Coordinates of C-alpha atoms and ligand atoms in Angstrom, one line a residue:
M1 CA 120.4 106.3 112.9
E2 CA 119.4 103.7 115.3
Y3 CA 115.8 102.5 115.6
I4 CA 114.0 101.7 118.8
S5 CA 110.7 99.9 119.5
T6 CA 107.6 101.9 120.7
R7 CA 107.2 99.2 123.3
G8 CA 110.8 99.3 124.6
R9 CA 111.5 95.5 124.8
A10 CA 113.1 94.8 121.4
P11 CA 116.7 95.4 120.5
A12 CA 117.7 98.7 118.8
L13 CA 118.5 98.1 115.2
S14 CA 120.2 99.8 112.3
F15 CA 118.2 101.2 109.4
K16 CA 119.0 98.1 107.3
D17 CA 118.1 95.5 110.0
M18 CA 115.0 97.4 111.0
L19 CA 113.8 97.5 107.4
F20 CA 113.9 93.8 106.8
E21 CA 112.6 93.0 110.4
G22 CA 109.2 94.7 110.0
L23 CA 107.3 94.6 113.2
A24 CA 109.5 94.6 116.4
T25 CA 109.7 91.4 118.3
D26 CA 107.8 93.0 121.3
G27 CA 104.9 93.8 119.0
G28 CA 105.9 97.5 118.8
L29 CA 106.8 99.7 115.8
Y30 CA 110.4 100.8 115.1
T31 CA 110.9 104.5 115.2
P32 CA 114.1 106.7 115.0
A33 CA 116.0 106.9 118.3
T34 CA 116.2 110.7 117.9
W35 CA 114.7 113.3 115.5
P36 CA 117.2 115.1 113.3
R37 CA 116.7 118.9 113.6
I38 CA 117.0 121.1 110.6
S39 CA 117.8 124.8 111.3
P40 CA 115.9 127.6 109.6
E41 CA 119.0 128.6 107.6
T42 CA 119.3 125.1 106.2
L43 CA 115.6 125.0 105.4
R44 CA 116.0 128.3 103.5
A45 CA 118.9 126.8 101.5
W46 CA 116.7 123.8 100.7
R47 CA 114.3 126.0 98.7
R48 CA 116.6 125.8 95.7
L49 CA 116.7 122.0 95.5
S50 CA 114.8 119.8 93.1
Y51 CA 112.4 117.2 94.6
Q52 CA 115.0 114.5 94.3
E53 CA 117.8 116.6 95.9
L54 CA 115.5 117.6 98.7
A55 CA 114.5 114.0 99.3
A56 CA 118.2 113.1 99.7
E57 CA 118.7 115.8 102.3
V58 CA 115.6 114.8 104.3
M59 CA 116.3 111.0 104.2
L60 CA 120.1 111.0 104.7
P61 CA 120.1 111.2 108.5
F62 CA 117.6 108.2 108.6
V63 CA 119.6 105.9 106.4
D64 CA 123.1 106.8 107.5
P65 CA 125.4 104.9 107.7
D66 CA 123.8 102.0 105.8
I67 CA 123.4 104.1 102.7
H68 CA 125.8 106.9 101.8
R69 CA 124.8 110.1 100.0
D70 CA 126.5 109.0 96.8
D71 CA 124.4 105.9 96.7
L72 CA 121.2 107.5 97.8
V73 CA 121.0 110.1 95.0
P74 CA 120.8 107.6 92.1
L75 CA 118.2 105.6 94.0
L76 CA 116.0 108.7 94.3
D77 CA 116.6 109.5 90.6
R78 CA 115.4 106.1 89.6
A79 CA 112.5 106.1 92.1
Y80 CA 111.0 109.3 90.8
A81 CA 112.0 109.0 87.1
G82 CA 108.6 107.5 86.1
F83 CA 106.5 110.4 87.5
R84 CA 104.5 112.3 84.9
S85 CA 105.2 115.7 86.4
D86 CA 108.6 117.4 86.2
S87 CA 108.3 118.7 89.7
V88 CA 107.2 115.2 90.9
A89 CA 104.6 116.8 93.4
P90 CA 103.1 120.0 91.8
L91 CA 101.4 122.4 94.2
C92 CA 98.2 124.0 92.8
K93 CA 96.5 127.0 94.3
I94 CA 92.7 126.7 94.9
D95 CA 92.1 130.0 96.6
D96 CA 94.1 132.6 98.4
D97 CA 95.0 130.4 101.3
V98 CA 94.4 126.8 100.3
H99 CA 96.6 124.7 98.0
L100 CA 96.4 121.2 96.7
L101 CA 99.6 119.1 96.7
E102 CA 99.1 116.7 93.8
L103 CA 100.6 113.4 94.8
F104 CA 99.0 111.3 92.0
H105 CA 101.4 111.7 89.2
G106 CA 103.3 108.4 89.8
P107 CA 102.8 105.3 87.7
T108 CA 99.6 104.0 89.5
Y109 CA 98.0 107.4 90.0
A110 CA 97.9 107.3 93.8
F111 CA 100.3 108.7 96.4
K112 CA 101.4 105.2 97.5
D113 CA 103.8 105.4 94.6
F114 CA 106.0 107.9 96.5
A115 CA 106.8 105.4 99.2
M116 CA 106.8 102.2 97.1
Q117 CA 109.0 103.4 94.4
L118 CA 111.6 104.5 96.9
L119 CA 111.2 101.3 99.0
A120 CA 111.8 99.1 96.0
Q121 CA 115.0 100.9 95.1
V122 CA 116.3 100.7 98.7
F123 CA 115.5 97.0 99.0
E124 CA 117.3 96.2 95.7
F125 CA 120.3 98.3 96.7
L126 CA 120.8 96.7 100.1
L127 CA 120.0 93.1 98.9
V128 CA 122.3 93.2 95.8
R129 CA 125.1 94.4 98.1
E130 CA 124.6 91.3 100.3
S131 CA 123.7 88.9 97.5
R132 CA 120.4 88.1 99.2
T133 CA 116.9 87.5 97.9
V134 CA 113.7 88.1 99.9
T135 CA 110.0 87.3 99.5
V136 CA 107.3 89.9 100.1
I137 CA 103.6 88.9 100.5
G138 CA 100.9 91.5 100.7
A139 CA 97.1 91.7 100.7
T140 CA 95.5 94.6 98.9
S141 CA 92.1 96.2 98.7
G142 CA 93.3 98.3 95.7
D143 CA 96.0 101.0 95.6
T144 CA 98.8 99.4 97.6
G145 CA 99.1 96.3 95.5
A146 CA 99.3 98.2 92.3
A147 CA 101.9 100.6 93.7
A148 CA 104.0 97.7 95.0
I149 CA 103.8 95.7 91.8
E150 CA 104.8 98.8 89.7
A151 CA 107.7 99.5 92.0
F152 CA 109.1 96.0 92.4
R153 CA 108.6 94.6 88.9
D154 CA 111.8 93.3 87.3
L155 CA 113.9 93.6 90.4
Q156 CA 116.5 90.9 90.9
C157 CA 116.3 90.3 94.6
V158 CA 112.6 90.5 95.6
N159 CA 109.8 88.1 94.7
L160 CA 106.5 89.8 95.3
F161 CA 103.2 88.0 95.9
I162 CA 100.0 90.1 96.1
L163 CA 96.6 88.6 97.2
F164 CA 93.4 90.4 96.3
P165 CA 89.8 89.6 96.9
L166 CA 88.3 88.3 93.6
G167 CA 85.4 90.6 92.4
R168 CA 85.8 93.1 95.2
I169 CA 88.2 95.6 93.7
S170 CA 87.5 97.9 90.7
E171 CA 88.4 96.8 87.2
V172 CA 91.0 99.5 86.9
Q173 CA 92.7 98.5 90.1
R174 CA 92.7 94.8 89.1
R175 CA 94.1 95.5 85.7
Q176 CA 96.8 97.7 87.0
M177 CA 98.1 94.6 88.9
T178 CA 97.4 91.8 86.4
M179 CA 98.7 93.4 83.3
V180 CA 102.3 93.3 84.6
Q181 CA 104.4 90.5 83.0
A182 CA 107.4 90.1 85.2
S183 CA 108.9 86.8 86.5
N184 CA 109.2 88.2 90.1
I185 CA 105.6 89.4 90.4
H186 CA 102.8 86.9 91.3
V187 CA 99.2 88.1 91.6
I188 CA 96.8 85.8 93.3
G189 CA 93.0 86.2 93.4
I190 CA 91.2 84.8 96.4
P191 CA 87.5 84.1 96.5
G192 CA 86.7 86.0 99.7
T193 CA 87.0 89.4 101.3
F194 CA 90.0 91.6 101.9
D195 CA 90.1 90.4 105.5
D196 CA 90.4 86.8 104.2
C197 CA 93.4 87.9 102.1
Q198 CA 94.9 89.7 105.1
R199 CA 94.4 86.7 107.3
I200 CA 96.3 84.4 104.9
V201 CA 99.2 86.9 104.8
K202 CA 99.3 87.3 108.6
E203 CA 99.3 83.5 109.0
A204 CA 102.2 83.2 106.5
Y205 CA 104.2 85.8 108.6
G206 CA 103.2 83.9 111.8
D207 CA 104.7 80.6 110.5
E208 CA 108.3 80.7 111.6
G209 CA 109.4 77.8 109.4
F210 CA 107.9 79.4 106.3
R211 CA 109.2 82.8 107.1
E212 CA 112.7 81.5 107.4
A213 CA 112.6 79.3 104.3
V214 CA 111.4 82.0 102.0
S215 CA 113.2 85.0 103.7
L216 CA 109.9 86.7 104.2
T217 CA 109.8 90.5 104.7
S218 CA 107.1 93.1 104.5
V219 CA 106.2 96.4 102.7
N220 CA 103.1 97.1 104.7
S221 CA 102.0 100.5 106.0
I222 CA 104.0 100.3 109.2
N223 CA 107.3 100.2 107.1
W224 CA 109.4 103.1 108.3
A225 CA 111.0 103.7 104.9
R226 CA 107.6 104.4 103.5
I227 CA 107.0 107.1 106.1
M228 CA 110.4 108.6 105.6
A229 CA 109.7 108.9 101.9
Q230 CA 106.4 110.7 102.6
A231 CA 107.9 113.2 105.0
V232 CA 109.8 114.8 102.0
Y233 CA 106.7 116.3 100.3
Y234 CA 105.7 118.1 103.4
F235 CA 109.0 120.0 103.2
W236 CA 108.6 120.4 99.5
A237 CA 105.2 122.1 99.8
G238 CA 106.1 124.1 103.0
L239 CA 109.2 125.6 101.3
R240 CA 107.3 126.6 98.3
L241 CA 104.9 128.5 100.6
G242 CA 107.4 130.4 102.6
A243 CA 108.6 128.1 105.3
P244 CA 110.5 128.4 107.6
D245 CA 109.5 132.1 107.6
Q246 CA 105.8 131.2 107.4
S247 CA 104.0 128.5 109.3
L248 CA 101.2 126.4 107.7
D249 CA 98.6 123.7 108.1
F250 CA 98.3 120.4 106.2
A251 CA 95.1 118.5 105.7
I252 CA 95.6 114.7 105.2
P253 CA 93.0 112.1 104.0
T254 CA 93.8 109.5 106.6
G255 CA 93.5 105.7 106.9
N256 CA 96.4 103.9 108.5
F257 CA 97.9 107.2 109.7
G258 CA 101.2 106.7 107.7
N259 CA 100.9 109.8 105.7
A260 CA 99.7 111.9 108.7
F261 CA 102.6 110.6 110.8
A262 CA 105.0 111.6 108.0
G263 CA 103.7 115.1 108.5
H264 CA 104.4 114.8 112.2
V265 CA 108.0 113.7 111.4
A266 CA 108.5 116.8 109.2
R267 CA 107.3 118.9 112.1
Q268 CA 109.6 117.2 114.6
M269 CA 112.5 117.9 112.2
G270 CA 111.7 121.7 112.3
L271 CA 109.2 122.4 109.5
P272 CA 106.8 125.0 111.1
I273 CA 103.5 123.2 110.9
N274 CA 100.7 124.7 113.0
R275 CA 98.3 121.8 112.9
L276 CA 97.9 118.6 111.0
L277 CA 94.3 118.3 109.9
I278 CA 93.3 114.7 110.0
S279 CA 90.5 114.0 107.6
S280 CA 88.3 110.9 107.6
N281 CA 85.2 109.4 106.0
R282 CA 82.3 107.8 108.0
N283 CA 84.9 105.6 109.7
D284 CA 85.6 108.6 112.0
I285 CA 87.4 107.1 114.9
L286 CA 90.3 109.6 114.5
T287 CA 87.9 112.5 114.3
R288 CA 86.3 111.4 117.6
F289 CA 89.7 111.0 119.1
F290 CA 91.1 114.4 118.1
R291 CA 87.9 116.1 119.1
N292 CA 86.8 114.4 122.3
N293 CA 89.5 111.9 123.3
D294 CA 87.1 109.2 122.2
M295 CA 89.3 106.5 120.5
S296 CA 86.8 103.7 120.4
V297 CA 86.5 101.1 117.7
R298 CA 83.3 100.5 115.7
E299 CA 82.6 98.2 112.8
V300 CA 84.4 99.1 109.6
A301 CA 81.8 100.6 107.2
T302 CA 82.4 100.6 103.4
S303 CA 82.4 104.1 101.9
L304 CA 83.1 106.0 98.7
S305 CA 86.6 106.6 99.8
P306 CA 87.7 102.9 100.2
S307 CA 91.4 103.6 101.0
M308 CA 90.3 105.1 104.3
D309 CA 87.9 102.4 105.4
I310 CA 89.9 101.6 108.5
Q311 CA 89.1 101.6 112.2
V312 CA 92.4 100.8 113.9
S313 CA 95.2 103.0 112.3
S314 CA 98.3 100.9 112.5
N315 CA 100.7 103.9 112.6
F316 CA 98.9 105.7 115.4
E317 CA 101.1 103.9 117.9
R318 CA 104.1 105.9 116.6
L319 CA 102.3 109.1 117.5
L320 CA 101.2 107.7 120.8
F321 CA 104.9 107.1 121.7
E322 CA 105.6 110.8 121.0
L323 CA 102.6 112.0 122.9
C324 CA 103.8 109.9 125.9
D325 CA 107.2 111.6 125.7
R326 CA 108.6 108.3 124.4
D327 CA 107.7 106.4 127.6
A328 CA 107.4 102.9 126.2
T329 CA 105.9 101.5 129.4
Q330 CA 103.0 103.9 129.1
V331 CA 102.6 102.9 125.4
Q332 CA 102.4 99.2 126.4
T333 CA 99.7 100.0 129.0
F334 CA 97.6 102.0 126.6
M335 CA 97.9 99.5 123.8
A336 CA 97.1 96.6 126.0
G337 CA 94.0 98.4 127.3
F338 CA 93.0 99.2 123.7
H339 CA 93.3 95.6 122.6
A340 CA 91.3 94.4 125.6
T341 CA 88.5 97.0 125.5
G342 CA 88.5 98.5 122.0
A343 CA 88.9 102.0 123.6
M344 CA 91.8 104.2 124.6
P345 CA 91.0 107.2 126.7
L346 CA 94.2 109.2 127.3
P347 CA 94.9 111.1 130.5
A348 CA 93.8 114.7 130.2
E349 CA 97.2 116.3 130.1
V350 CA 98.3 114.0 127.3
F351 CA 95.2 114.7 125.4
E352 CA 95.5 118.5 125.7
R353 CA 99.0 118.3 124.3
T354 CA 97.6 116.3 121.3
R355 CA 94.8 118.7 120.6
A356 CA 97.2 121.7 120.1
G357 CA 98.8 120.1 117.1
F358 CA 96.0 118.2 115.4
D359 CA 92.4 118.5 114.3
G360 CA 89.9 115.8 113.3
F361 CA 87.1 116.2 110.7
S362 CA 85.0 113.7 108.7
L363 CA 82.5 113.6 105.9
D364 CA 80.0 110.9 105.1
D365 CA 79.3 109.6 101.6
E366 CA 76.6 112.1 100.9
A367 CA 78.7 115.0 101.9
I368 CA 81.6 113.6 99.9
V369 CA 79.5 113.5 96.8
D370 CA 78.1 117.0 97.4
A371 CA 81.5 118.5 97.9
M372 CA 82.8 116.8 94.7
R373 CA 79.8 118.1 92.7
D374 CA 80.1 121.6 94.1
W375 CA 83.8 121.8 93.3
Q376 CA 83.3 120.4 89.8
Q377 CA 80.5 122.9 89.1
K378 CA 82.5 125.8 90.4
T379 CA 85.8 125.1 88.8
G380 CA 85.3 122.4 86.1
T381 CA 87.8 120.1 87.9
L382 CA 87.2 116.7 89.4
I383 CA 88.7 115.8 92.7
D384 CA 88.8 112.3 94.1
P385 CA 86.6 111.1 97.1
H386 CA 89.6 111.0 99.5
T387 CA 91.1 114.4 98.7
V388 CA 87.8 116.2 98.8
I389 CA 87.5 115.6 102.5
A390 CA 90.9 117.1 103.2
M391 CA 90.1 120.0 100.9
E392 CA 86.9 120.8 102.8
H393 CA 88.8 120.4 106.1
A394 CA 91.4 122.9 105.0
R395 CA 88.9 125.4 103.8
L396 CA 86.7 125.2 106.9
K397 CA 89.3 124.7 109.7
R398 CA 92.7 126.0 108.7
T399 CA 94.5 128.4 111.1
A400 CA 93.4 131.9 110.2
G401 CA 96.0 134.0 108.4
H402 CA 98.2 131.0 107.4
P403 CA 98.3 128.9 104.3
A404 CA 97.0 125.4 104.3
V405 CA 97.9 122.5 102.0
A406 CA 95.5 119.6 101.3
L407 CA 97.2 116.5 100.2
S408 CA 95.7 115.2 97.0
T409 CA 96.2 111.4 97.3
A410 CA 94.6 109.9 94.1
H411 CA 93.4 110.6 90.6
P412 CA 89.6 110.7 90.5
A413 CA 89.4 108.2 87.6
K414 CA 90.4 105.5 90.0
F415 CA 87.0 105.9 91.8
P416 CA 84.3 105.8 89.1
E417 CA 81.4 105.1 91.5
A418 CA 82.0 108.3 93.5
V419 CA 82.6 110.4 90.4
S420 CA 79.4 109.1 88.7
R421 CA 77.3 109.9 91.8
A422 CA 78.8 113.4 91.9
T423 CA 78.5 114.3 88.2
G424 CA 76.4 111.7 86.4
N425 CA 79.4 110.3 84.5
P426 CA 82.5 108.4 85.4
A427 CA 85.7 110.4 85.0
P428 CA 87.5 109.9 81.7
L429 CA 90.5 107.5 82.1
P430 CA 93.9 109.0 81.6
Q431 CA 95.4 107.4 78.4
S432 CA 97.8 105.0 80.2
L433 CA 94.9 103.6 82.3
A434 CA 92.6 103.3 79.2
Q435 CA 95.3 101.3 77.5
L436 CA 95.1 98.7 80.3
M437 CA 91.6 97.7 79.1
G438 CA 91.6 94.7 76.8
R439 CA 95.2 93.6 77.6
P440 CA 95.8 90.0 78.7
E441 CA 95.7 89.6 82.4
N442 CA 98.3 87.7 84.4
A443 CA 97.0 86.2 87.7
V444 CA 96.1 82.9 89.3
S445 CA 93.2 82.2 91.5
L446 CA 93.7 80.0 94.5
P447 CA 91.4 78.6 97.2
N448 CA 90.6 80.7 100.3
N449 CA 93.0 78.5 102.3
T450 CA 96.2 79.5 104.0
H451 CA 97.9 76.1 103.5
E452 CA 97.3 75.9 99.8
V453 CA 98.4 79.5 99.2
R454 CA 101.6 78.9 101.1
Q455 CA 102.2 75.6 99.2
W456 CA 101.8 77.4 95.9
I457 CA 104.2 80.2 96.9
R458 CA 106.8 77.6 97.9
E459 CA 106.5 75.9 94.5
R460 CA 106.6 79.1 92.7
L461 CA 109.7 80.3 94.5
A462 CA 111.4 76.9 93.9
S463 CA 110.8 77.3 90.2
V464 CA 112.2 80.9 90.0
G465 CA 115.1 80.2 92.4
G466 CA 113.8 82.3 95.4
M467 CA 114.0 79.6 98.1
R468 CA 116.7 79.7 100.8
D469 CA 116.6 75.8 100.9
H470 CA 114.6 73.5 98.8
G471 CA 113.6 71.2 101.7
Ligands
PLP501 C1 96.3 104.8 101.3 C2 95.4 106.0 101.0 C3 95.0 106.9 102.0 C4 95.3 106.7 103.4 O1 96.7 106.9 103.7 P1 97.3 106.4 105.2 O2 98.7 106.6 105.1 O3 96.9 104.9 105.2 O4 96.6 107.2 106.2 C5 94.3 108.0 101.5 N1 94.0 108.2 100.2 C6 94.3 107.3 99.3 C7 93.9 107.5 97.9 C8 95.1 106.2 99.6 O5 95.4 105.3 98.7

């Protein structure tokens, strides 16, 4: 597969080169040059496959010829070996037509594990083959950092640096990151906000000399391999519910639009999805867009579902490219207008096409808490403050007569504040999270200053042998 930029002015790249490049040089996002199409007969045959076998079939066209089938299968076995459920992603029925796809049985109890575990294995495989080492620097407001650390710990070819805002993430989230003792993992607390951490990371990527010296690459949410890994579970759930002979809806708790775009990928490949139900919290820019063509940025507000506290969804540009029939010039124009004005009204015919395949919906904090409480009283089960929005969306707005699947993106114990407000008590911690408490923590704190963070990273890499040159 070749990958092309959504803005049309960067060279087409192979899977491997695109993976380590990150953002395209024209500012666009790399996306597959064509969509593989899977026939209904093939989809029916896929019903018999295990999760890992299915993942190999879905991903193979995207990684070919850089990774062959015989190499891909063991990578997938390793990526999903640490999941606590035999089926990896169990599907659980909540009423006659609505199902929850539980994506929180990975090592850090959030769906980010699906992508990060696979990405780490793919990185290591490609880098060992070329005897290369790379450096990854990321900022986290919670789930992504923990998932990346779990996935990359103890790998030979990747040094991972994660910055987090001191005092601004939950204790469970911090301990999930700081309890890891591995010579290639470096956790850095910054006295500041998540935006400060992100700025330091962006400046590091913007410094050409630094980028070269440490072979900097990225695992952020625009990474195509993460999206490819997430497309798999749409097929997995769809096939369990009768696809391709039955069409269905998916409801997706959405922030950066990576998970939702993975659903669109599955649909492009031939999975019969009626509509993708895009579920948001009070940061409802996507709801306004899918309802009224009102994509206009407001201040980011903190909410009880923090992983969705986002205004500009970085993967939306990939959908925009599809909506414009892959006309990169149009994408450039729309994105330039969006950056200049904070709004992106689409032409009526483009918007109508969009509306047929998507629906937007949002709940504010109070409605989130009410929905969590109702569900707990009715069924005795707790549901996390991201998933509950998608579940309500699926129940209220699914296509009549068709099943709907709400993606369950995290374990409720990771969000004690929302659970306490809904039920009066924080959710009991699963045993492996409870064991984190009281363990020694492994992190440094550095000043909120790009220069000093970069200097520390250089020194650290020099001491573990991760520098290209020591000058
Ligand atoms: C990251 C995250 C989301 C949002 O996913 P995107 O791919 O960024 O849209 C939703 N729920 C949880 C629990 C998350 O960690």
